[in-house]
XYZ file of C-alpha atoms in Angstrom:
469
model
C 17.361 -9.180 33.890
C 15.229 -7.549 31.222
C 14.397 -3.858 31.435
C 11.645 -1.692 29.972
C 13.787 1.311 29.085
C 11.393 1.879 26.158
C 8.552 2.789 28.534
C 8.775 6.586 28.189
C 8.800 6.469 24.395
C 5.946 3.968 24.196
C 3.736 5.932 26.596
C 4.395 9.277 24.923
C 3.667 7.744 21.524
C 0.284 6.668 22.916
C -0.461 10.231 24.045
C 0.186 9.698 27.761
C 1.745 12.609 29.662
C 5.014 11.412 31.204
C 7.410 12.728 33.862
C 10.706 10.857 34.203
C 11.669 10.696 37.879
C 15.450 10.849 38.237
C 17.432 7.818 37.084
C 14.323 5.686 36.642
C 15.999 3.565 33.967
C 18.652 2.447 36.454
C 16.384 2.127 39.502
C 15.519 -1.492 40.390
C 15.679 -4.143 43.077
C 17.734 -7.269 42.565
C 16.177 -10.328 41.000
C 14.673 -11.442 37.724
C 12.333 -9.362 35.562
C 10.720 -10.728 32.395
C 7.269 -9.105 32.216
C 4.325 -10.622 30.384
C 1.554 -8.340 31.657
C 0.477 -5.265 33.630
C -0.795 -5.098 37.221
C -2.990 -2.277 38.561
C -2.738 -1.027 42.174
C -3.865 1.906 44.281
C -1.479 3.619 46.703
C -3.852 4.205 49.679
C -2.696 7.853 49.756
C -5.147 10.732 49.316
C -4.385 12.692 46.159
C -5.911 16.020 45.177
C -5.505 18.820 42.627
C -3.148 20.570 45.022
C -1.225 17.402 45.900
C -1.580 15.143 42.868
C 1.147 12.605 43.733
C 1.408 12.226 47.531
C 2.869 8.710 47.328
C 5.655 9.620 44.899
C 8.466 9.572 47.446
C 7.271 6.294 48.924
C 7.128 4.403 45.632
C 10.650 5.578 44.799
C 12.317 5.031 48.185
C 10.175 2.242 49.619
C 8.904 1.716 53.161
C 10.575 0.493 56.333
C 9.320 -3.002 55.585
C 9.817 -3.018 51.797
C 12.691 -1.806 49.638
C 11.890 0.567 46.774
C 11.131 1.004 43.965
C 7.547 -0.129 44.553
C 6.222 0.178 40.982
C 7.206 1.065 37.446
C 4.993 4.137 37.230
C 2.841 6.190 39.574
C -0.339 7.640 38.068
C -1.121 10.970 39.699
C -4.469 12.705 40.267
C -4.289 14.357 36.832
C -3.460 11.150 34.956
C 0.236 11.989 34.561
C 2.545 8.956 34.539
C 5.614 9.389 36.765
C 8.199 6.822 35.669
C 9.813 5.119 38.652
C 11.642 2.017 37.427
C 12.606 0.187 34.243
C 13.634 -2.981 36.068
C 12.307 -5.247 38.781
C 10.152 -3.467 41.378
C 8.574 -4.649 44.637
C 4.899 -4.242 43.802
C 3.214 -7.597 43.210
C 4.698 -10.156 45.581
C 3.701 -13.771 45.121
C 0.847 -14.277 42.670
C -1.919 -16.784 42.409
C -3.006 -17.716 38.911
C -5.360 -15.154 37.363
C -6.416 -15.284 33.736
C -3.289 -16.048 31.698
C -0.978 -14.897 34.519
C 0.419 -18.003 36.230
C 1.091 -18.462 39.919
C 4.620 -17.385 40.748
C 6.730 -14.292 41.338
C 4.618 -11.293 40.353
C 7.596 -8.951 40.475
C 9.167 -10.989 37.689
C 6.008 -11.330 35.621
C 4.284 -7.955 35.808
C 4.757 -4.256 35.102
C 3.066 -2.317 37.906
C 1.083 0.939 37.927
C 0.437 2.524 41.332
C -2.633 4.728 40.863
C -2.488 7.441 43.517
C -5.813 7.444 45.413
C -6.759 6.213 48.855
C -9.288 3.489 48.052
C -11.441 4.235 51.091
C -13.475 7.377 50.471
C -11.718 8.207 47.204
C -11.929 6.463 43.846
C -9.861 6.699 40.694
C -10.257 10.020 38.877
C -11.443 9.974 35.279
C -7.995 11.187 34.217
C -6.303 8.357 36.116
C -8.623 5.771 34.604
C -8.214 7.031 31.035
C -4.425 7.320 31.260
C -4.117 3.900 32.918
C -6.166 2.246 30.169
C -4.177 3.954 27.414
C -0.817 3.170 29.023
C -1.781 -0.442 29.675
C -2.813 -0.945 26.059
C 0.451 0.612 24.867
C 2.595 -1.638 27.064
C 0.651 -4.798 26.224
C 1.029 -3.987 22.541
C 4.773 -3.597 23.081
C 4.859 -6.946 24.901
C 2.739 -8.650 22.235
C -0.048 -9.527 24.694
C -3.812 -9.050 24.718
C -5.993 -7.315 27.316
C -6.379 -10.459 29.426
C -2.770 -9.929 30.547
C -3.902 -6.830 32.494
C -4.933 -7.715 36.049
C -5.801 -6.000 39.306
C -3.711 -6.705 42.407
C -6.773 -8.094 44.159
C -7.023 -10.746 41.427
C -3.451 -12.002 41.829
C -2.738 -11.400 45.532
C -2.174 -14.376 47.814
C -2.617 -12.196 50.924
C -6.049 -10.646 50.401
C -5.158 -7.306 48.809
C -8.188 -5.214 47.766
C -6.623 -2.875 45.238
C -7.443 -1.238 42.981
C -10.565 -0.311 44.928
C -13.958 0.613 43.430
C -13.240 -0.164 39.789
C -14.797 -2.824 37.554
C -11.721 -4.709 36.384
C -13.580 -6.536 33.619
C -14.781 -3.195 32.240
C -11.274 -1.766 32.504
C -9.893 -4.740 30.573
C -12.624 -4.298 27.959
C -11.557 -0.675 27.510
C -7.954 -1.821 27.087
C -9.105 -4.399 24.530
C -10.986 -1.702 22.609
C -7.805 0.334 22.288
C -5.804 -2.700 21.227
C -8.358 -3.587 18.554
C -8.590 -0.078 17.171
C -11.987 0.623 18.701
C -10.772 3.744 20.486
C -8.920 6.857 19.338
C -5.150 6.902 19.676
C -2.471 9.558 19.866
C -1.888 11.760 16.831
C 1.815 11.895 15.920
C 3.884 14.007 13.502
C 7.183 13.535 11.674
C 9.096 15.526 9.041
C 11.057 14.126 6.102
C 14.166 16.153 5.424
C 15.389 16.908 1.908
C 18.054 14.200 2.293
C 15.355 11.573 2.890
C 15.881 11.101 6.627
C 13.035 11.476 9.115
C 12.683 13.304 12.408
C 11.480 11.356 15.438
C 7.698 11.146 15.686
C 6.361 13.662 18.188
C 2.983 13.576 19.910
C 0.526 16.300 18.884
C -1.185 16.261 22.270
C -4.536 14.877 21.162
C -6.031 11.470 20.495
C -7.672 11.107 17.109
C -9.815 8.837 14.975
C -8.591 10.367 11.711
C -5.738 12.703 10.784
C -4.855 14.990 7.869
C -2.196 17.575 7.039
C -1.737 20.276 4.393
C 1.378 22.191 3.393
C 0.993 25.950 2.956
C 2.791 28.338 0.595
C 4.456 30.187 3.500
C 6.092 26.995 4.820
C 3.618 26.409 7.628
C 1.440 23.303 7.781
C -2.132 22.859 8.915
C -3.290 19.738 10.746
C -6.905 18.587 11.004
C -8.052 15.653 13.128
C -11.241 13.932 14.185
C -10.854 13.848 17.956
C -11.871 11.107 20.322
C -15.086 13.084 20.910
C -15.735 13.172 17.111
C -15.106 16.934 17.044
C -13.110 18.316 14.097
C -9.991 20.065 15.427
C -7.400 22.191 13.613
C -3.989 23.616 14.414
C -1.086 25.264 12.594
C 2.540 24.125 12.601
C 4.658 27.237 12.367
C 7.847 27.391 10.307
C 9.943 27.109 13.487
C 8.297 23.760 14.311
C 6.063 25.007 17.119
C 2.298 24.545 17.014
C -0.702 26.703 17.763
C -3.254 25.127 20.130
C -5.939 22.866 18.701
C -9.209 24.659 18.057
C -12.584 23.120 17.235
C -14.155 23.996 13.896
C -17.581 25.629 14.191
C -20.566 23.484 13.286
C -24.309 23.863 13.618
C -25.157 24.817 17.204
C -21.778 23.659 18.495
C -18.431 22.334 17.304
C -18.365 20.473 13.991
C -18.257 16.696 14.311
C -17.236 14.118 11.746
C -15.966 10.680 10.900
C -13.269 11.358 8.273
C -11.358 14.538 7.485
C -9.066 15.904 4.778
C -7.438 19.333 4.420
C -5.775 21.209 1.549
C -3.736 24.416 1.427
C -3.825 27.161 -1.209
C -1.339 29.750 -2.414
C -3.516 32.633 -1.188
C -3.113 31.400 2.416
C -6.575 29.885 2.739
C -7.228 26.216 3.408
C -10.221 23.983 2.826
C -11.540 21.027 4.801
C -13.885 18.223 3.809
C -15.450 15.870 6.343
C -17.957 13.054 6.455
C -20.598 13.084 9.168
C -21.772 10.047 11.128
C -24.354 9.327 8.409
C -21.736 9.636 5.648
C -22.884 13.059 4.392
C -19.973 15.080 2.971
C -19.458 18.707 4.036
C -16.951 21.413 3.079
C -15.615 24.546 4.809
C -12.961 27.157 4.008
C -10.522 28.758 6.446
C -9.892 32.396 5.630
C -6.476 34.016 5.942
C -7.579 35.648 9.217
C -8.246 32.217 10.741
C -12.046 32.324 10.664
C -14.084 29.608 8.987
C -16.994 29.648 6.573
C -20.094 27.675 7.495
C -19.907 24.020 6.501
C -21.831 23.374 3.305
C -23.180 20.030 2.089
C -21.606 18.594 -1.065
C -24.723 16.636 -1.970
C -23.409 13.114 -1.533
C -22.527 10.501 1.049
C -19.118 8.877 1.277
C -17.057 6.269 3.062
C -13.868 8.314 2.699
C -13.015 11.836 1.515
C -10.003 13.751 0.227
C -9.272 17.248 -1.073
C -6.346 18.786 -2.966
C -5.450 22.414 -3.608
C -4.464 23.355 -7.149
C -2.087 26.086 -8.342
C -4.910 27.979 -10.080
C -6.903 28.294 -6.840
C -9.385 25.541 -7.623
C -9.760 22.479 -5.413
C -10.340 18.867 -6.349
C -12.410 16.568 -4.155
C -12.316 12.767 -4.312
C -14.643 10.483 -2.366
C -15.421 6.807 -1.955
C -19.175 6.795 -2.445
C -21.721 4.721 -0.590
C -21.581 2.326 -3.560
C -17.750 2.088 -3.201
C -17.254 3.963 -6.487
C -14.468 6.574 -6.605
C -15.971 9.965 -7.495
C -14.276 13.295 -8.281
C -15.338 16.904 -8.651
C -13.748 20.347 -8.937
C -14.450 23.377 -6.749
C -14.047 26.432 -8.940
C -12.447 29.648 -7.703
C -15.899 31.251 -7.371
C -16.962 28.517 -4.925
C -19.219 26.586 -7.290
C -18.666 22.907 -8.004
C -18.658 20.724 -11.086
C -20.828 17.584 -10.845
C -19.353 14.430 -9.339
C -17.981 12.043 -11.948
C -16.892 8.430 -11.477
C -13.268 7.565 -12.170
C -12.792 4.880 -14.829
C -11.789 1.434 -13.619
C -11.503 -1.973 -15.225
C -14.730 -2.747 -17.072
C -16.665 -0.090 -15.167
C -16.212 2.676 -12.624
C -13.253 2.399 -10.257
C -14.149 1.179 -6.774
C -12.193 1.502 -3.563
C -12.084 1.633 0.198
C -9.788 4.598 0.943
C -8.807 7.547 -1.245
C -6.323 10.413 -1.294
C -5.666 13.123 -3.894
C -2.826 15.588 -4.539
C -2.476 18.577 -6.859
C 0.571 19.608 -8.907
C 1.926 22.867 -10.309
C 1.347 21.713 -13.908
C -2.415 21.427 -13.311
C -2.507 17.638 -13.081
C -3.653 15.737 -10.014
C -2.995 12.222 -8.775
C -5.206 9.824 -6.848
C -4.321 6.756 -4.792
C -6.933 4.273 -3.603
C -7.106 0.950 -1.820
C -9.355 -1.752 -3.239
C -11.586 -4.032 -1.182
C -8.669 -6.463 -0.763
C -6.323 -3.652 0.319
C -4.380 -3.486 -2.964
C -3.103 0.055 -3.637
C -3.652 1.672 -7.045
C -2.669 5.021 -8.582
C -4.063 7.185 -11.403
C -3.268 10.627 -12.826
C -5.759 13.249 -14.005
C -4.498 15.142 -17.018
C -5.054 18.866 -17.501
C -7.846 18.095 -19.990
C -9.763 16.174 -17.307
C -9.119 12.662 -18.599
C -7.598 9.968 -16.410
C -4.804 7.475 -16.905
C -5.558 3.817 -16.233
C -5.181 2.839 -12.592
C -1.873 1.078 -11.982
C -1.010 -1.224 -9.075
C 1.574 0.067 -6.605
C 2.676 -3.399 -5.531
C 1.457 -3.444 -1.955
C -1.623 -3.731 0.219
C -2.620 -1.086 2.730
C -5.127 -0.151 5.405
C -4.870 3.557 4.568
C -3.214 5.667 1.858
C -2.115 9.268 1.341
C -0.384 11.226 -1.426
C 1.298 14.639 -1.561
C 2.459 16.742 -4.497
C 5.967 18.209 -4.262
C 7.329 21.455 -5.787
C 9.607 19.543 -8.184
C 6.709 17.582 -9.695
C 7.381 14.369 -7.807
C 4.777 12.818 -5.535
C 5.218 11.192 -2.149
C 2.988 8.348 -1.040
C 2.483 7.132 2.522
C 0.540 3.995 3.416
C -0.410 2.005 6.488
C 0.636 -1.483 5.455
C -1.138 -4.724 6.188
C 1.294 -5.120 9.106
C 0.286 -1.641 10.418
C 3.744 -0.266 9.576
C 3.919 3.213 8.009
C 5.615 3.004 4.601
C 6.712 5.755 2.194
C 7.815 5.985 -1.420
C 8.420 8.641 -4.076
C 6.890 8.824 -7.555
C 9.472 10.405 -9.812
C 8.556 12.876 -12.555
C 9.021 10.148 -15.188
C 6.347 8.021 -13.490
C 8.689 5.465 -11.925
C 8.706 4.806 -8.195
C 11.333 4.364 -5.503
C 10.972 1.269 -3.278
C 8.815 1.437 -0.172
C 10.676 2.216 3.037
C 9.369 1.947 6.603
C 9.333 5.100 8.711
C 11.345 4.822 11.940
C 9.386 4.522 15.181
C 10.266 3.744 18.780
C 12.434 0.633 18.882
C 11.313 -0.441 15.409
C 9.273 0.755 12.444
C 6.499 3.274 13.077
C 2.991 1.821 13.161
C -0.355 3.537 12.726
C -4.007 3.304 11.764
C -4.537 6.396 9.594
C -1.993 8.502 7.722
C -1.759 11.896 6.043
C 1.137 13.461 4.127
C 1.851 16.972 2.847
C 4.609 18.569 0.801
C 6.231 21.904 1.653
C 7.848 24.579 -0.557
C 11.333 23.739 0.772
C 10.996 20.136 -0.553
C 10.491 18.628 2.890
C 7.348 16.645 3.592
C 5.402 15.987 6.763
C 3.453 12.950 7.893
C 0.763 12.648 10.543
C -0.534 9.334 11.866
C -2.660 8.140 14.703
C -0.656 5.568 16.594
C -1.431 1.874 16.329
């Protein structure tokens, strides 16, 4: 019998709040279990803020007429997933064919969520709906299935079941499909690369995101900026001991700042700077003072498809953007807050063009840029101290996103989201040669993501943030 002992890791990686109920990995009824999809139920119990999981004991222990466990997870009033079983559970019974799910033994074929609401005068809470969609997408991705493999019990029941009550199952499947296709934000995750080249386990940052960025600070802290699922620009600090401050929204005009892409850079004086693109592509810049307050966002006078910023040792900043014409542009923010004009980077027979861009600064006053081309090919160039650029060189891979970080020893570290969605990493040595790409470890295989950011720290560690695939 197969088991889904990976369930806790997969759900947490997707940003779902999880409680593991006792020996859930060993709790099962006898019989076969080889799941191909997910089945949604409601419990018929009345949940509330004060009693968010009234059916918890029942789904673990069963009823007089049915042996427990009765599901794989119970979804409480607040959208928390209580893990009940990693093996076969008595939740589906015999199934009739529904979508791609064949007629047969539903307890063999389907992972079951019991969503804790009564289905009479109570409907699914927004938190239950959102968590159920996210968890379903995560499990179907793990199983290698599309959204059509998510069904409601009323669609598969041979005995007239009505659950889950008062929900449009086609709409729910469409929301699952949107997450699977990348149309919805996903969990932001963080990992640290030790000096010996090994990685810590990815940990959830507690927020879903559409874009992610990270900056290393001179005091050993890191600052994370994300575009949340609500398009708001959020920021938090990772302390030296590995704990995080809460996310806070950056101030905008008449409310929180909103954006489409984000990049952040740290400076030796303890300030940081953020660049974002708005929904119309306009590029804006703000500075975070040492006391944690922010300057007003100021327009940089251009539109862009992607943005990046790097802090330099002399207190200047360098901004790189992919313009509306796909050209890669660069400018410098002087210490007094004024900017040089944008200039196009040289390419082959004309200005360089790209799809994504990242930039990193180095102690010797140089900077380095990585871009992806329209076909996903990754290229690298270096800006000399005199402001001239080396020729772009191919990095031997294709990518969906790219990031680069400068390290204290003059090396650079590059992270990419590969064409297979795997997160890869390599080092550019001081002599300009590169180590091979290596995949970052994830849950039960290589880590996968949609967007990636990387930052170096004074102790020669580096940190990566991704939003989960």
